[in-house]
Coordinates of C-alpha atoms in Angstrom, one line a residue:
X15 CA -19.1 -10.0 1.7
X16 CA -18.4 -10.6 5.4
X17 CA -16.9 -14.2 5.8
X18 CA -17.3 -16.1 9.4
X19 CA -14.5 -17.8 10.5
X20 CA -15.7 -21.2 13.3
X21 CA -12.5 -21.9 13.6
X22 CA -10.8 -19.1 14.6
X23 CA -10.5 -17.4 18.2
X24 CA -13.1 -15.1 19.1
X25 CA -11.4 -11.5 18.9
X26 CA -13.2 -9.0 21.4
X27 CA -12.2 -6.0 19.3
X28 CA -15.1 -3.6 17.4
X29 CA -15.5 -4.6 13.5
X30 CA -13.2 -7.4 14.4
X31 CA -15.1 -9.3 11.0
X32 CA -14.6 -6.3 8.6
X33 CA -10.5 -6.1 9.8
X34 CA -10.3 -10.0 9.8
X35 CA -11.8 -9.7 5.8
X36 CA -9.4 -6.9 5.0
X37 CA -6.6 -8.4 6.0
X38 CA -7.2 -11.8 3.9
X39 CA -8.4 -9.4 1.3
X40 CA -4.7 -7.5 1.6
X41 CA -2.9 -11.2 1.6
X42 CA -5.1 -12.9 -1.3
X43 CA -4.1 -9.5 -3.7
X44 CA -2.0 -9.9 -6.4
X45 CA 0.0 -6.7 -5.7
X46 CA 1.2 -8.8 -2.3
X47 CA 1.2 -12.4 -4.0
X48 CA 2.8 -11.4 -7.2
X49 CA 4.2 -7.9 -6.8
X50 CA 5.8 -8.9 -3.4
X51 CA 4.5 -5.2 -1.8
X52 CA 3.5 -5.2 1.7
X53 CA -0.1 -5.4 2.4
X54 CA 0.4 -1.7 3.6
X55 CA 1.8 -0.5 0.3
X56 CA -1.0 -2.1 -1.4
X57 CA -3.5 -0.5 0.9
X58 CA -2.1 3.0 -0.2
X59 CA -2.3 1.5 -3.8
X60 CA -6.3 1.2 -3.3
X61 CA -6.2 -2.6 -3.3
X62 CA -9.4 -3.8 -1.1
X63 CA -11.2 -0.1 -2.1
X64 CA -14.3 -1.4 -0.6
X65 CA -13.5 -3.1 2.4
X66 CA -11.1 -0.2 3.7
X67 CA -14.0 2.3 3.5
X68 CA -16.3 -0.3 5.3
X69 CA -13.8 -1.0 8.1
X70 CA -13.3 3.0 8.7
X71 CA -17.0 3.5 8.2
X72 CA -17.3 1.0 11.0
X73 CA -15.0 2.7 13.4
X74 CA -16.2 5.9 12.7
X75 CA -19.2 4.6 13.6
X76 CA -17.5 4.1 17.1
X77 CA -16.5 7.9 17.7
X78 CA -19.8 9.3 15.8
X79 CA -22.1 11.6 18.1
X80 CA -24.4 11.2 15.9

């Protein structure tokens, strides 16, 4: 579920939500929190499975000619 963030600044950049809930996704794991990986490592892993394919769905999106 997409989370929207008042606080924050507003970041100009396509699927900016989708990275923004990956990346918390990636921190709030327990392979970062409690296996001390890097959020990259646990990416590889398959930690945050559905967010990664919604984010390269998204900028796919961006390139399709479809």
């Amino acid at each position: 579920m997409p989370k929207y963030y008042e606080d924050k600044e507003e970041d100009g950049r396509p699927c900016a939500g989708v990275r923004e809930d990956l990346r918390q996704c990636l921190l709030e794991s327990p392979c970062v929190l409690r296996e001390n990986k890097s959020p990259k490592q646990c990416l590889r892993e398959g930690c945050c499975k559905s967010l990664q394919a919604t984010f390269f769905a998204c900028k796919r999106s961006m390139v399709s000619v479809r």
